[in-house]
Tab-separated table of C-alpha atoms in Angstrom:
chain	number	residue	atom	x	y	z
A	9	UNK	CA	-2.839	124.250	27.589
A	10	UNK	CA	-3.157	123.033	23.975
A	11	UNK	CA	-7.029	122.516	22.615
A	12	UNK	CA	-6.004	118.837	22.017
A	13	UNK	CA	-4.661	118.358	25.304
A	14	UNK	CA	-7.793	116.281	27.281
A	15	UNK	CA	-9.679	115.235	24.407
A	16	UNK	CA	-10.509	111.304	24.471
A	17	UNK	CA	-9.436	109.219	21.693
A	18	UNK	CA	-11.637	107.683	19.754
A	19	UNK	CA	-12.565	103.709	19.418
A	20	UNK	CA	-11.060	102.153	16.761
A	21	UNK	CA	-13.881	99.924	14.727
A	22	UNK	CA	-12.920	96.915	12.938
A	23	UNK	CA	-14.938	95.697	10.204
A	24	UNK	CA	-15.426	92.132	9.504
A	25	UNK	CA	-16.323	90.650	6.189
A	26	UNK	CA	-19.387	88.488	7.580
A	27	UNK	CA	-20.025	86.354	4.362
A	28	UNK	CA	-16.053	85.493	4.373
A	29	UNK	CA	-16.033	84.570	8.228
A	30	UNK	CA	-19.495	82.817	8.569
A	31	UNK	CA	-18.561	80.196	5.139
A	32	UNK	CA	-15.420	79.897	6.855
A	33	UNK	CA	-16.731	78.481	9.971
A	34	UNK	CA	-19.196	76.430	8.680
A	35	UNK	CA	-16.779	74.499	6.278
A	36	UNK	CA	-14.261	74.164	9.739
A	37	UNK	CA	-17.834	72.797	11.241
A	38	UNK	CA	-18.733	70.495	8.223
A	39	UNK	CA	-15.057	69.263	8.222
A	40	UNK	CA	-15.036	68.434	11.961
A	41	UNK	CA	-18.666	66.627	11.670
A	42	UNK	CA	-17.630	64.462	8.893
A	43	UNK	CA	-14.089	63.813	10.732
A	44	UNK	CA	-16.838	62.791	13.700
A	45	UNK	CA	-18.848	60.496	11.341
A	46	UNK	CA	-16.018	58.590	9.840
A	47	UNK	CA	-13.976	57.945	13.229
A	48	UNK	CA	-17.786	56.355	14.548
A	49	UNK	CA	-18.090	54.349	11.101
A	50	UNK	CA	-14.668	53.016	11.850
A	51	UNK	CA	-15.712	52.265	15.410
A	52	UNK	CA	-18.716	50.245	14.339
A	53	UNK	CA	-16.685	48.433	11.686
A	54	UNK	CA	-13.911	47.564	14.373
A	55	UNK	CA	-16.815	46.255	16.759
A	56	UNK	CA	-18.422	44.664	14.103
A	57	UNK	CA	-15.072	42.980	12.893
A	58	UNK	CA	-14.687	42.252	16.477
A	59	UNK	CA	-17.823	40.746	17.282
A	60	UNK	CA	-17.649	38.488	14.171
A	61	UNK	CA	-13.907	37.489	15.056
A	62	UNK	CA	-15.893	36.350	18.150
A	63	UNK	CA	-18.880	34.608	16.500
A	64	UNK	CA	-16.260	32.855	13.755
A	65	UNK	CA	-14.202	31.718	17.320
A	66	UNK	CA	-16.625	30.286	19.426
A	67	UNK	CA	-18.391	28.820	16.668
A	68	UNK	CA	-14.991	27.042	15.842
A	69	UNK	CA	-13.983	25.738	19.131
A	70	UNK	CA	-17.615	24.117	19.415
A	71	UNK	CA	-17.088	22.367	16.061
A	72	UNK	CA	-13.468	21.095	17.302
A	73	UNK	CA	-14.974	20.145	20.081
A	74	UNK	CA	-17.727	18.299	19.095
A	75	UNK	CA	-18.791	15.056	20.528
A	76	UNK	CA	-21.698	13.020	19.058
A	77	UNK	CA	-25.204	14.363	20.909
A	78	UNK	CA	-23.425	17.804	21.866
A	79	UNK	CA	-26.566	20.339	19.574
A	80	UNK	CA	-29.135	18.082	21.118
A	81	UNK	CA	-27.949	17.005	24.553
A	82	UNK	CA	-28.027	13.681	25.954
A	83	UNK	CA	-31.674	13.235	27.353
A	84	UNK	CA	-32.628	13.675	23.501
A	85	UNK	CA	-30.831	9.923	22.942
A	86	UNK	CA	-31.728	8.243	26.521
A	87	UNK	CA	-33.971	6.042	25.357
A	88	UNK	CA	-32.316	4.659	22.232
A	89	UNK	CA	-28.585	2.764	22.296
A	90	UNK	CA	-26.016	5.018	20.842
A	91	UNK	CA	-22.621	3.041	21.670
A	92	UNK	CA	-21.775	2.152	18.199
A	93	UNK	CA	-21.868	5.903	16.994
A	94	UNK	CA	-19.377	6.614	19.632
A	95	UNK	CA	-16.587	5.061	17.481
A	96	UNK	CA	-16.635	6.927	14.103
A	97	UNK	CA	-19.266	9.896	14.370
A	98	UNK	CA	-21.549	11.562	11.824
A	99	UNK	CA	-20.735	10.911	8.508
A	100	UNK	CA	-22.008	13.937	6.313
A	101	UNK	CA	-22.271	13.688	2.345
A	102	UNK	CA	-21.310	15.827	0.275
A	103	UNK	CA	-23.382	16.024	-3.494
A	104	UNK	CA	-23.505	18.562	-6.390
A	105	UNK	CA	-22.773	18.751	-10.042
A	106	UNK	CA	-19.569	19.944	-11.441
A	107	UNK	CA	-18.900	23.739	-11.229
A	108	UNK	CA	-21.095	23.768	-7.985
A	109	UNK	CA	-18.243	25.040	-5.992
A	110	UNK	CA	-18.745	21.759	-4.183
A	111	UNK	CA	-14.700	21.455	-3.597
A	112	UNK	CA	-14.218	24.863	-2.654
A	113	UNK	CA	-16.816	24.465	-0.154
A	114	UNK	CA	-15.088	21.362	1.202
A	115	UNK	CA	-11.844	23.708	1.056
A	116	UNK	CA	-13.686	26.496	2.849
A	117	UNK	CA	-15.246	24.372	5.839
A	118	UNK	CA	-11.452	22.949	6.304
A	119	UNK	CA	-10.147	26.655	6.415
A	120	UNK	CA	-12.576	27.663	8.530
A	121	UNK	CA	-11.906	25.101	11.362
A	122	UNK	CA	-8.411	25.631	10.933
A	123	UNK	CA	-7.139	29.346	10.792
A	124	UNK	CA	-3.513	28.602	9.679
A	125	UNK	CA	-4.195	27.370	6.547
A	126	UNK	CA	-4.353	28.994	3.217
A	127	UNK	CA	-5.233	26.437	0.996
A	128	UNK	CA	-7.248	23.768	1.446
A	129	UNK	CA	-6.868	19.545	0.938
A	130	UNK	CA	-10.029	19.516	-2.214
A	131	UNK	CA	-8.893	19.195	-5.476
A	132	UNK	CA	-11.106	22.396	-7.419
A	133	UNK	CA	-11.807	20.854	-11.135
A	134	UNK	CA	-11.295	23.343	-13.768
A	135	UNK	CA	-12.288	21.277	-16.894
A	136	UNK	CA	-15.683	20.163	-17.734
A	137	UNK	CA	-15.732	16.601	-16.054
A	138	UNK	CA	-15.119	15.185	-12.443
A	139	UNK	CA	-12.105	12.814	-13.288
A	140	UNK	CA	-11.961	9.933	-11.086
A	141	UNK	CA	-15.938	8.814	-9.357
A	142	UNK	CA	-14.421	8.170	-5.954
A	143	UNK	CA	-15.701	8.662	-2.238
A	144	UNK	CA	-13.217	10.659	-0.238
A	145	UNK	CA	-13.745	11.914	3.371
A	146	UNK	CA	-11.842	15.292	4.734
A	147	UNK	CA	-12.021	16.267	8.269
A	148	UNK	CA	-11.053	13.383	9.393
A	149	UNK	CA	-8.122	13.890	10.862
A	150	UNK	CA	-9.885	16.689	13.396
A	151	UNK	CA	-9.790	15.426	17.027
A	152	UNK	CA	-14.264	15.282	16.814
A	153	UNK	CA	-17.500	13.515	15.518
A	154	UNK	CA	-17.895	13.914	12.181
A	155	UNK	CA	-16.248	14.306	9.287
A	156	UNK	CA	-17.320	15.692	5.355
A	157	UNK	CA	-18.124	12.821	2.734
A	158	UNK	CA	-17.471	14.084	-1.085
A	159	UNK	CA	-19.279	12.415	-3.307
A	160	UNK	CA	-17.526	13.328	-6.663
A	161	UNK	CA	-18.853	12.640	-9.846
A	162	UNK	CA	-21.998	11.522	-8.391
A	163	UNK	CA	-24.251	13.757	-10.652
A	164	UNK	CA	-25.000	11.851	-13.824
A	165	UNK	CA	-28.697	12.115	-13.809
A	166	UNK	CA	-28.853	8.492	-15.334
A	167	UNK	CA	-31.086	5.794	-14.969
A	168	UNK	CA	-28.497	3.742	-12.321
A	169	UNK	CA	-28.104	7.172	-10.016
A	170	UNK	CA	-30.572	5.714	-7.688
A	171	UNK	CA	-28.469	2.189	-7.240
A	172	UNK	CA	-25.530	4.403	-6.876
A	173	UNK	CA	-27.087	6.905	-4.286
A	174	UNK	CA	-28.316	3.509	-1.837
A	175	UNK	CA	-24.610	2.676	-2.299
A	176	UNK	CA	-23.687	5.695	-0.839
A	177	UNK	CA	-25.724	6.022	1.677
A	178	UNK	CA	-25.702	2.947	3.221
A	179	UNK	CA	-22.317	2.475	3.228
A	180	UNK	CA	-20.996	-0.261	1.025
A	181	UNK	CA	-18.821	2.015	-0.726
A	182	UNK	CA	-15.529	3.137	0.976
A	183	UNK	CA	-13.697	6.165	1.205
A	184	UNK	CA	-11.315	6.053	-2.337
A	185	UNK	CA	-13.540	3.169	-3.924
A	186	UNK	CA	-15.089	3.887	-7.082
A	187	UNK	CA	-18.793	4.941	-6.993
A	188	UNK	CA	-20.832	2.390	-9.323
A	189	UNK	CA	-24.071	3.340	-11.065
A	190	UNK	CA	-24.507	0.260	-13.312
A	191	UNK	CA	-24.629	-2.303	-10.126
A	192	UNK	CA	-24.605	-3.040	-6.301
A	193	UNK	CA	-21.450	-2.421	-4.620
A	194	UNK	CA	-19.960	-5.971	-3.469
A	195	UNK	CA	-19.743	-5.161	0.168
A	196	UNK	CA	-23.331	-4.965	0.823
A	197	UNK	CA	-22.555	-6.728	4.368
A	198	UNK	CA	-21.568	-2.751	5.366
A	199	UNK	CA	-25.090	-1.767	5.161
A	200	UNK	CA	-25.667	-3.781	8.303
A	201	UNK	CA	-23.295	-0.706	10.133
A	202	UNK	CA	-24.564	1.774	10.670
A	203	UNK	CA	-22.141	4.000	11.440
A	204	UNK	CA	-20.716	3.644	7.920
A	205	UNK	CA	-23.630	5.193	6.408
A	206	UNK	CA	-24.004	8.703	5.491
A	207	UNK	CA	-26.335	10.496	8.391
A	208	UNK	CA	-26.503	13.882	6.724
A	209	UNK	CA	-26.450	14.924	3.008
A	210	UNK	CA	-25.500	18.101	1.876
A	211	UNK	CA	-25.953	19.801	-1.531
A	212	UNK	CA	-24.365	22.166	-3.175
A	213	UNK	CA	-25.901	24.062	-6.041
A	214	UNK	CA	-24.484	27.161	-8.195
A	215	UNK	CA	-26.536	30.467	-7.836
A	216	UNK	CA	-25.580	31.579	-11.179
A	217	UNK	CA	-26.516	27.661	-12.795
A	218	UNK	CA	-28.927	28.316	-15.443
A	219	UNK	CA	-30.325	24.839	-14.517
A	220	UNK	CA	-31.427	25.977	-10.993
A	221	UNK	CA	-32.524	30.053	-12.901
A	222	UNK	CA	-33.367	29.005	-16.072
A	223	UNK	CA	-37.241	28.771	-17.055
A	224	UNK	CA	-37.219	24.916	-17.695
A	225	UNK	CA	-35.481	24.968	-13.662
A	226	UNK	CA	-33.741	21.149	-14.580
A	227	UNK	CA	-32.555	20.678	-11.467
A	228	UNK	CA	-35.324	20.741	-9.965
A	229	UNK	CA	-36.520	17.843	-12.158
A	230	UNK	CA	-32.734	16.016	-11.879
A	231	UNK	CA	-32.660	16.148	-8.149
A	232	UNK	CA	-36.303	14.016	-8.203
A	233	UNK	CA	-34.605	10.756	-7.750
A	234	UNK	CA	-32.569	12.139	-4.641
A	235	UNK	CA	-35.956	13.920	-3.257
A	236	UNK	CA	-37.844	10.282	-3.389
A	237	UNK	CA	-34.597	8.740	-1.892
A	238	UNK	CA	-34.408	10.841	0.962
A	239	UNK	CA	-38.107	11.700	2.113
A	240	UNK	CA	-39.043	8.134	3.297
A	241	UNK	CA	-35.657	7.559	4.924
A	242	UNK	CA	-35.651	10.385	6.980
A	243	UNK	CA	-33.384	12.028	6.186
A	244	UNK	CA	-33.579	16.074	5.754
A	245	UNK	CA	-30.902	17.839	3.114
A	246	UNK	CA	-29.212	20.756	3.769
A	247	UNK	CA	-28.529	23.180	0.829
A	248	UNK	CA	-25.707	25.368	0.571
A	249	UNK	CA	-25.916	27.822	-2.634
A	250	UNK	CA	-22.534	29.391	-4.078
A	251	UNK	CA	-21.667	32.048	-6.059
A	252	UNK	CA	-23.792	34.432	-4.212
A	253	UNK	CA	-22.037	37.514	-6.345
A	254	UNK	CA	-23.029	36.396	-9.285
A	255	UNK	CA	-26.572	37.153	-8.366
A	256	UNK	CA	-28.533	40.966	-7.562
A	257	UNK	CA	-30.177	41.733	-3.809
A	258	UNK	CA	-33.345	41.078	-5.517
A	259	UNK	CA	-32.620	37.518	-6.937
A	260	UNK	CA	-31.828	36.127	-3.483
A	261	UNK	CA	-35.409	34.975	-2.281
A	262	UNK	CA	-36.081	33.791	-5.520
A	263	UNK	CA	-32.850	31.969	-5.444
A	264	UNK	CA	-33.633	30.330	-1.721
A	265	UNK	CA	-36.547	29.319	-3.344
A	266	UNK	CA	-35.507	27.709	-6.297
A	267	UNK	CA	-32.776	26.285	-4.807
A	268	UNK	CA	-34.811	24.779	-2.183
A	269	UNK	CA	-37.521	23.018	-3.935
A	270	UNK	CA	-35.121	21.456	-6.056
A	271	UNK	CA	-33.458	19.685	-3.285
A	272	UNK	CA	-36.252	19.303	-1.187
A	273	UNK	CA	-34.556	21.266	1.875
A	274	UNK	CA	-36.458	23.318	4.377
A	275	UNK	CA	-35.638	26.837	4.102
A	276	UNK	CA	-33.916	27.527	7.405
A	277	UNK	CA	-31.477	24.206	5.521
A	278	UNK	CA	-30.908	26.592	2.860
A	279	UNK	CA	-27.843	28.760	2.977
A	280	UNK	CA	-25.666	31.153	1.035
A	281	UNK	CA	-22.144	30.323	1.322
A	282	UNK	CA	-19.136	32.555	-0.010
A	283	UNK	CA	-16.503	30.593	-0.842
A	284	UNK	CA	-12.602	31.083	-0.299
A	285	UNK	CA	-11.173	31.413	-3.523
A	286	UNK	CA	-8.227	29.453	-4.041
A	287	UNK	CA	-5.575	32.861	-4.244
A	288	UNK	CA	-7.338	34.388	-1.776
A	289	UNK	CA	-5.277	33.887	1.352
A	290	UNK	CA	-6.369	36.609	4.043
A	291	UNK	CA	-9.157	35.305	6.735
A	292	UNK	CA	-12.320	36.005	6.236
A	293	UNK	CA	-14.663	35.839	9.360
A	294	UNK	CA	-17.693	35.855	7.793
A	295	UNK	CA	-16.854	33.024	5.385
A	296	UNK	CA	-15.952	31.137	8.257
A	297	UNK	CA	-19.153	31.720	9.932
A	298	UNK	CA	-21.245	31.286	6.675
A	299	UNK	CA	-19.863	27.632	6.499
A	300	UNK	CA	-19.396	26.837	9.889
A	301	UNK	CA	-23.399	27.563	9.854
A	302	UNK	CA	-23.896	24.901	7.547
A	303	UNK	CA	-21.571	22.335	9.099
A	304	UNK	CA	-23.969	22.700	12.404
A	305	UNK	CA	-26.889	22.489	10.775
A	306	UNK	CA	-25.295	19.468	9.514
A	307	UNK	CA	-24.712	17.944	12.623
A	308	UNK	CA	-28.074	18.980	14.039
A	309	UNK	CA	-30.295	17.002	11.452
A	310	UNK	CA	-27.800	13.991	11.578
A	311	UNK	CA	-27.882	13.571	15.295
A	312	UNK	CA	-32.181	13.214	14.849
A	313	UNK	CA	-32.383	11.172	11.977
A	314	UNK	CA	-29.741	8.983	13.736
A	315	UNK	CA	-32.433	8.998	16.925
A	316	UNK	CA	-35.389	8.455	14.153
A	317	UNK	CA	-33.104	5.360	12.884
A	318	UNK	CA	-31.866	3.892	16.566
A	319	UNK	CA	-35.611	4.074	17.539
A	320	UNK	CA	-37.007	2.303	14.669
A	321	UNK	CA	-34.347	-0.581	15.259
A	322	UNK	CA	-35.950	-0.656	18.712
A	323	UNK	CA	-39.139	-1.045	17.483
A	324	UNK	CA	-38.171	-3.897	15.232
A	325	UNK	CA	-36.508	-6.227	17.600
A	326	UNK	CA	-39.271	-5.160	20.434
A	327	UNK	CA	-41.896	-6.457	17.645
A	328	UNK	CA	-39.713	-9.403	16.567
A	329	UNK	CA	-39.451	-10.302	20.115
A	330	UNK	CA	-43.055	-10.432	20.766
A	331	UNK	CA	-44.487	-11.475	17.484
A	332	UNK	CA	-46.312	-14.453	19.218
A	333	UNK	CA	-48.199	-11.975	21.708
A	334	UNK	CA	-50.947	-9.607	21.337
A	335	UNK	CA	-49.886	-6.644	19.997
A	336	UNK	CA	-50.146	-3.528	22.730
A	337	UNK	CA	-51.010	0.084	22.907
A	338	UNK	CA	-47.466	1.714	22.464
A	339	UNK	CA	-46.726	-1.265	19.161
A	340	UNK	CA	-50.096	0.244	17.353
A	341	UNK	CA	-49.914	2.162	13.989
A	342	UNK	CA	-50.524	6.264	13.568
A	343	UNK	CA	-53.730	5.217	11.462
A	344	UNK	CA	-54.693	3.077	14.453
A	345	UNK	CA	-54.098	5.716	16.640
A	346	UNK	CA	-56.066	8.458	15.195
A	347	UNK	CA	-58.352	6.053	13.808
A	348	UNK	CA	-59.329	5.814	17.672
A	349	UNK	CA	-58.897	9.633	18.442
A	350	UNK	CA	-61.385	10.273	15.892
A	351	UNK	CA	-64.182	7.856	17.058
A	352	UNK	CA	-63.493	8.921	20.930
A	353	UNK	CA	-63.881	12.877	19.662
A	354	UNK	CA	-66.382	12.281	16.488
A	355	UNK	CA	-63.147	13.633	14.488
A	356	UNK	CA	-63.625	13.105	10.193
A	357	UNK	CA	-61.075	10.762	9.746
A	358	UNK	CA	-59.822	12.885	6.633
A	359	UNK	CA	-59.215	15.859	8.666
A	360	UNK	CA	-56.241	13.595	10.137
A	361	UNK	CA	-54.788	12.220	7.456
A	362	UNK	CA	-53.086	15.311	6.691
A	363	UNK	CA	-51.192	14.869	9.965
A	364	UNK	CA	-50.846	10.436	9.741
A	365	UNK	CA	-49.157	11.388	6.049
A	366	UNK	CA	-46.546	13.869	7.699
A	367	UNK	CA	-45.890	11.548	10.642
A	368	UNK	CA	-45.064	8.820	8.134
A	369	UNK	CA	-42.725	11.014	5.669
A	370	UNK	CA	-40.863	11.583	9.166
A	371	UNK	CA	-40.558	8.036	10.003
A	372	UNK	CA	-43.070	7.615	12.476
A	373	UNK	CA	-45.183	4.622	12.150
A	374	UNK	CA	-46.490	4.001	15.638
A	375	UNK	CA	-47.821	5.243	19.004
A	376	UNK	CA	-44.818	4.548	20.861
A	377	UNK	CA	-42.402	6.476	17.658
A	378	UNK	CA	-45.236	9.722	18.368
A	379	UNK	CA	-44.941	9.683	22.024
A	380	UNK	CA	-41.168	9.558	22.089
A	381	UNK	CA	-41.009	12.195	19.109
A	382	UNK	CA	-43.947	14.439	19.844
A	383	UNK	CA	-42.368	17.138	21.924
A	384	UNK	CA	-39.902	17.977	18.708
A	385	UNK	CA	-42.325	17.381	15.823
A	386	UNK	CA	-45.564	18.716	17.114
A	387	UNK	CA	-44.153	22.265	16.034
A	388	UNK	CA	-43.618	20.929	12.646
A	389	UNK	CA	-47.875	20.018	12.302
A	390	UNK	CA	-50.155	22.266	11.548
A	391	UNK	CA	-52.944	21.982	14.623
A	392	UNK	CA	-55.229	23.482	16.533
A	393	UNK	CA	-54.801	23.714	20.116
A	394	UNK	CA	-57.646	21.592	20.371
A	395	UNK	CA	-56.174	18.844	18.315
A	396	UNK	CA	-53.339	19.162	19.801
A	397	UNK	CA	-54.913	18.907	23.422
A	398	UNK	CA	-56.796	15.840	22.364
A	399	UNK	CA	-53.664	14.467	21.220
A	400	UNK	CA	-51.474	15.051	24.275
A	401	UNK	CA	-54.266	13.184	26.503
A	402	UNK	CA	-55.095	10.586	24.288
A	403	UNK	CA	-51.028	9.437	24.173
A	404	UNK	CA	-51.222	10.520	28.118
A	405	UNK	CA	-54.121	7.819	28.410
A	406	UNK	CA	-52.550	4.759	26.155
A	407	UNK	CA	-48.685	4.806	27.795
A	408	UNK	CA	-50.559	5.437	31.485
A	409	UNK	CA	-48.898	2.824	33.398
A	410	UNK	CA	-46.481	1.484	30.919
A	411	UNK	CA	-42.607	1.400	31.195
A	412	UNK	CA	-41.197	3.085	27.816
C-alpha cells in the first residue's frame, strides 16, 4: 500500500476579489432601481395624460351640449321669464388690444371644442393695427347656447370708447358691421332685445405687455372706462392672460394681480391660458382644458347677470303696473330695508352701508331683488352670523304671507 493511498484531498479555496464583486452589484442594483423609477414616472405621466384626456373630454361634450340654464339649473331661473333667450343663447364678448393673443384665443376655444381641427377660423394680425373695426361671432355654427363675440379693434382708449362699448353691448351693432366710436349706432331699436346684447365680456390681456408690468401699469388706467361701464350693469368680466411663458414662476401672482385690477375681474375670473400656436398642430389636452375653463366660467356669470337683468324687468313692469297703489314690503328699497333693520336691532346705520353699497354695485335695489338673490350673494358680504341671522328673519318677516 502506497503512503498516498487513503489520504483525503484537500478543499480547494477560491478567492474572491470583494471590492470588484460588491461595486459590481451595487451598480446592477442602482441600474435596476432607476429602470424601476423611470417605468413608475412613465406610469404617472400615462395616468396623468389619461386623466386629462378625460377632463379635456367631458369638459367638451358639456360645452357641445350646452343648453341655456345647464351650470345653474333651472330652479335658479323659475321665477323670472326666460323664453326669449331660448332662441339665440349667451352672447359672450370678446375685448383686448392688439398683440393680446385675443385671436388665437378665439382659435384655441374653437380647437378645443372641436378635436379635428388644426387651424382655427380667427384671423391672427401680425402688423401693428387691427385692420377692419368689425363685430364677428365664431361658434356659431356649434349645435348649443352661446357663441364667442370678437370685438376687434375695439381698444382705442379714446374719448368715444364709451359710446362705442354701449353699442356693443347692447346690441345695435351686428355681427360684420363696423364698430363706431364717434356716434350711436343707427339701430338703436336692437337695444330693446335682449338677446342681442352681449351677456358676458371677456378680456384678454398679454402677460408679457409692459402696459399691464410696467411701473406706470396703463392698462390699468385704460381699462377705467370699461370698469365704470360694467360695475353698475352687472355685469362681471372674466380675464384670460396669454403668453404665460414669457413670464418666471414667481411673476405669476403678481401677474393675476395686475391683470385683475385692471379689468376689474374677481380672481377666481382670472385665468392663464396657453394658446395654440398657429404651426402647432398636435392636441394639447391641457390647452383645451385651460380654455374650455374660461368658456364655462363664461357661461356661468352670463346665465346670472341674465337672471339679475330678467328680474329687474320684473320689477319694472310690477312697479309700472301698480304705480297708482301704495307701494308694499317686497317693492321697498335696500336703504329702506336696513334703514328698518337697524331701528328694530339699534344697528348704526353706517355699519350697513357697507353692505346697501355692495347690494347696489350687484344690481339689487329692493327687498324683493335681496330675497330672491340672497341665498347666492350672501357669501359674497362680509357678515357676522348675527347680521346675517337678523337679516334672514327680518326678509322671513316682510314676504310672510306674500306670493313672490
Amino acid at each position: 500500500m502506497s503512503g498516498n493511498s487513503g489520504s483525503k484531498e484537500e478543499p480547494k479555496v477560491t478567492y474572491v476579489h470583494k471590492y470588484i464583486d460588491v461595486t459590481k452589484d451595487k451598480i446592477r442594483e442602482a441600474a435596476a432601481q432607476k429602470r424601476r423609477e423611470h417605468e413608475k414616472q412613465e406610469r404617472e405621466k400615462d395616468e396623468h395624460l389619461r386623466q386629462l384626456q378625460l377632463d379635456a373630454d367631458t369638459k367638451r361634450i358639456k360645452l357641445l351640449d350646452y343648453r341655456f340654464g345647464d351650470v345653474h339649473g333651472p330652479r335658479y331661473f323659475s321665477k323670472v321669464d326666460i323664453g326669449d333667450m331660448k332662441e339665440g343663447g349667451l352672447r359672450l364678448g370678446l375685448f383686448g388690444p392688439t398683440g393680446s393673443g385675443k385671436s388665437s384665443f378665439i382659435n384655441t376655444c374653437e380647437r378645443a371644442l372641436e378635436p379635428g381641427l388644426r387651424k382655427g377660423t380667427a384671423d391672427i394680425q401680425t402688423g401693428g393695427g387691427e385692420g377692419t373695426i368689425a363685430l364677428q361671432e365664431f361658434l356659431d355654427h356649434l349645435d348649443n347656447d352661446f357663441r364667442l363675440v370678437d370685438t376687434r379693434g375695439f381698444f382705442q382708449h379714446g374719448a368715444d370708447e364709451f359710446m362705442a362699448l354701449t353699442n356693443i353691448v347692447f346690441g345695435r351693432i351686428k355681427p360684420g358691421e363696423e364698430i363706431k366710436f364717434e356716434k350711436e349706432a343707427d339701430n338703436k331699436d336692437s337695444e330693446d332685445y335682449f338677446p342681442n346684447w352681449l351677456h358676458a365680456i371677456i378680456i384678454v390681456l398679454s402677460a408679457a405687455d409692459p402696459r399691464l408690468q410696467g411701473p406706470r401699469q396703463t392698462h390699468r388706467e385704460n381699462l377705467n372706462v370699461v370698469r365704470e361701464f360694467m360695475r353698475p350693469r352687472g355685469i362681471a368680466p372674466i380675464t384670460v392672460i396669454t403668453h404665460h411663458d414669457k413670464i418666471s414662476k414667481s411673476q405669476e401672482e403678481d401677474t393675476l394681480a395686475k391683470a385683475s385690477a385692471a379689468t376689474g375681474s374677481a380672481r377666481d375670473h382670472t385665468f392663464f391660458v396657453t394658446n395654440y400656436h398657429v404651426d402647432k398642430k398636435e392636441r394639447d389636452y391641457s390647452t383645451d382644458v385651460e380654455a374650455m375653463k374660461v368658456m364655462r366660467s363664461a357661461l356661468n356669470v352670463a346665465e346670472r347677470y341674465v337672471k339679475i337683468y330678467k328680474q329687474q324687468e320684473q320689477y319694472k313692469k310690477e312697479e309700472d303696473a301698480g304705480k297708482n297703489q301704495p307701494v308694499t314690503g317686497p317693492q321697498e328699497t335696500v336703504e329702506d330695508f336696513f334703514r328698518r333693520l337697524s331701528t328694530k336691532k339699534h344697528i348704526p346705520l353706517d355699519r350697513v352701508q357697507p353692505i346697501i353699497d355692495k347690494l347696489k354695485k350687484e344690481d339689487i335695489t329692493t327687498s324683493k331683488s335681496l330675497s330672491d338673490n340672497w341665498a347666492e350673494i350672501q357669501g359674497e358680504l362680509s357678515l357676522s352670523e348675527r347680521m346675517r341671522g337678523y337679516i334672514d328673519n327680518e326678509l322671513a318677516d316682510t314676504f310672510k304671507g306674500v306670493n313672490l
